[in-house]
Tab-separated table of C-alpha atoms in Angstrom:
chain	number	residue	atom	x	y	z
A	240	MET	CA	-10.983	11.061	16.804
A	241	LYS	CA	-9.092	9.109	14.123
A	242	SER	CA	-6.975	12.179	13.455
A	243	ILE	CA	-6.188	12.644	17.073
A	244	SER	CA	-5.054	9.177	17.503
A	245	ARG	CA	-2.918	9.380	14.365
A	246	LEU	CA	-1.347	12.422	15.625
A	247	PHE	CA	-0.793	10.974	19.061
A	248	LEU	CA	0.826	7.911	17.504
A	249	SER	CA	3.172	9.881	15.160
A	250	SER	CA	3.999	12.164	18.129
A	251	LEU	CA	4.892	9.042	20.026
A	252	ALA	CA	7.126	7.661	17.248
A	253	GLY	CA	8.654	11.178	16.635
A	254	LEU	CA	9.649	11.360	20.317
A	255	TRP	CA	10.985	7.981	20.410
A	256	VAL	CA	13.112	8.440	17.171
A	257	THR	CA	14.381	11.902	18.373
A	258	GLN	CA	15.433	10.488	21.759
A	259	SER	CA	17.172	7.520	20.092
A	260	LEU	CA	19.120	9.697	17.601
A	261	LEU	CA	20.213	12.650	19.676
A	262	SER	CA	21.680	12.148	23.167
A	263	GLY	CA	21.055	15.922	24.055
A	264	PHE	CA	17.302	15.090	24.187
A	265	LYS	CA	16.109	12.669	26.929
A	266	ILE	CA	12.786	11.487	28.252
A	267	THR	CA	13.389	9.979	31.673
A	268	GLY	CA	11.292	7.471	33.516
A	269	GLY	CA	10.503	4.837	30.878
A	270	LEU	CA	7.690	4.094	28.523
A	271	GLU	CA	4.813	5.611	30.570
A	272	ASN	CA	6.528	8.909	30.628
A	273	LEU	CA	7.063	8.615	26.842
A	274	PHE	CA	3.275	8.186	26.512
A	275	VAL	CA	2.559	11.199	28.737
A	276	ALA	CA	4.933	13.273	26.719
A	277	SER	CA	3.346	12.166	23.443
A	278	GLY	CA	-0.230	13.137	24.810
A	279	ALA	CA	1.119	16.654	25.857
A	280	LEU	CA	2.737	17.004	22.543
A	281	THR	CA	-0.500	16.114	20.870
A	282	LEU	CA	-2.406	18.677	22.911
A	283	ILE	CA	0.115	21.274	22.170
A	284	TYR	CA	-0.006	20.496	18.376
A	285	LEU	CA	-3.923	20.717	18.612
A	286	ILE	CA	-4.146	23.893	20.806
A	287	ALA	CA	-1.089	25.924	20.839
A	288	LYS	CA	0.231	25.296	17.376
A	289	PRO	CA	-2.655	26.986	15.394
A	290	ILE	CA	-2.674	29.997	17.825
A	291	LEU	CA	1.078	30.553	17.483
A	292	LYS	CA	0.630	30.279	13.544
A	293	ILE	CA	-2.024	32.977	13.704
A	294	LEU	CA	-0.128	35.240	15.889
A	295	LEU	CA	3.155	34.983	13.865
A	296	LEU	CA	1.388	34.927	10.504
A	297	PRO	CA	2.590	38.441	9.597
A	298	ILE	CA	6.353	37.705	10.392
A	299	ASN	CA	6.035	34.172	8.710
A	300	LEU	CA	4.722	35.865	5.534
A	301	LEU	CA	7.437	38.448	5.452
A	302	SER	CA	10.083	35.927	5.894
A	303	LEU	CA	8.536	33.634	3.078
A	304	GLY	CA	7.921	30.854	5.751
A	305	PHE	CA	11.241	30.844	7.224
A	306	PHE	CA	9.884	31.775	10.624
A	307	GLY	CA	7.857	28.704	10.793
A	308	TRP	CA	10.677	26.764	12.389
A	309	ILE	CA	10.569	29.140	15.328
A	310	ILE	CA	7.062	27.970	16.069
A	311	ASN	CA	8.288	24.388	16.266
A	312	VAL	CA	11.176	25.511	18.601
A	313	ALA	CA	8.400	27.415	20.777
A	314	ILE	CA	6.290	24.191	20.805
A	315	LEU	CA	9.419	22.202	22.085
A	316	TYR	CA	10.196	24.589	24.643
A	317	LEU	CA	6.618	24.583	25.841
A	318	LEU	CA	6.645	20.808	25.943
A	319	THR	CA	9.780	20.792	28.069
A	320	LYS	CA	8.200	23.226	30.483
A	321	LEU	CA	4.900	21.316	30.864
A	322	VAL	CA	6.492	17.947	31.169
A	323	PRO	CA	9.241	17.908	33.926
A	324	TYR	CA	11.048	14.653	32.645
A	325	ILE	CA	12.004	16.012	29.359
A	326	THR	CA	15.395	17.527	29.070
A	327	VAL	CA	17.313	19.244	26.302
A	328	SER	CA	20.975	19.574	27.135
A	329	ALA	CA	24.136	20.651	25.323
A	330	TRP	CA	25.415	17.935	23.027
A	331	HIS	CA	28.797	17.048	21.601
A	332	PHE	CA	28.435	15.725	18.064
A	333	PRO	CA	31.303	13.362	17.623
A	334	GLY	CA	31.733	13.700	14.015
A	335	PHE	CA	31.016	11.282	11.048
A	336	THR	CA	32.976	9.866	8.199
A	337	TYR	CA	31.713	7.731	5.411
A	338	GLN	CA	33.540	6.976	2.031
A	339	GLY	CA	35.561	10.256	2.056
A	340	ILE	CA	32.629	12.417	3.392
A	341	LEU	CA	33.925	13.872	6.606
A	342	ILE	CA	31.618	15.892	9.019
A	343	PRO	CA	33.827	17.182	11.889
A	344	GLN	CA	32.991	16.981	15.480
A	345	TYR	CA	30.999	20.038	17.008
A	346	ASN	CA	29.824	21.050	20.287
A	347	LEU	CA	26.253	22.332	20.245
A	348	ASN	CA	24.811	24.598	22.977
A	349	GLN	CA	21.350	24.209	24.380
A	350	MET	CA	19.679	26.525	21.885
A	351	MET	CA	21.195	24.726	18.910
A	352	VAL	CA	19.976	21.490	20.252
A	353	PHE	CA	16.528	22.802	20.686
A	354	VAL	CA	16.572	23.848	17.048
A	355	LEU	CA	17.901	20.406	15.834
A	356	VAL	CA	15.491	18.485	18.093
A	357	SER	CA	12.528	20.477	16.818
A	358	PHE	CA	13.490	20.138	13.278
A	359	LEU	CA	13.937	16.328	13.668
A	360	LEU	CA	10.787	15.957	15.645
A	361	SER	CA	8.541	18.003	13.365
A	362	PHE	CA	9.948	16.045	10.357
A	363	VAL	CA	9.218	12.775	11.779
A	364	VAL	CA	5.797	13.770	13.002
A	365	ASN	CA	4.914	15.497	9.627
A	366	PHE	CA	6.226	12.484	7.606
A	367	LEU	CA	4.296	10.002	9.527
A	368	SER	CA	1.119	12.008	9.494
A	369	TRP	CA	1.522	12.270	5.726
A	370	LEU	CA	2.054	8.473	5.305
A	371	SER	CA	-0.983	7.871	7.349
A	372	HIS	CA	-3.332	9.869	5.123
């Protein structure tokens, strides 16, 4: 039970951070919908992620673990289909400049935003889970 509550809280924080940083990922409806989305993400992590890892194990071994991010994208896609108030849409990155470092502006289509959101979400959730152990 303790690990489930930790996963729920880290999923909640991950969804909130991802929603705050990327405008292409939205959870509409306020705080209660964020809690529902976090519960759904926790259930997907507990049920669907191990099944997907086992099914895609041969491909993941052949690609030396590179295919693992596809599992995270599939989990995010499943989350958007199960929870109707989560939207992932195309996003315009306005660019970034800091002390001579220039990252130009770029338009990301919906698939690229799925990949970016799944990377950021899995990074935050895994980092917070690592911190709580």
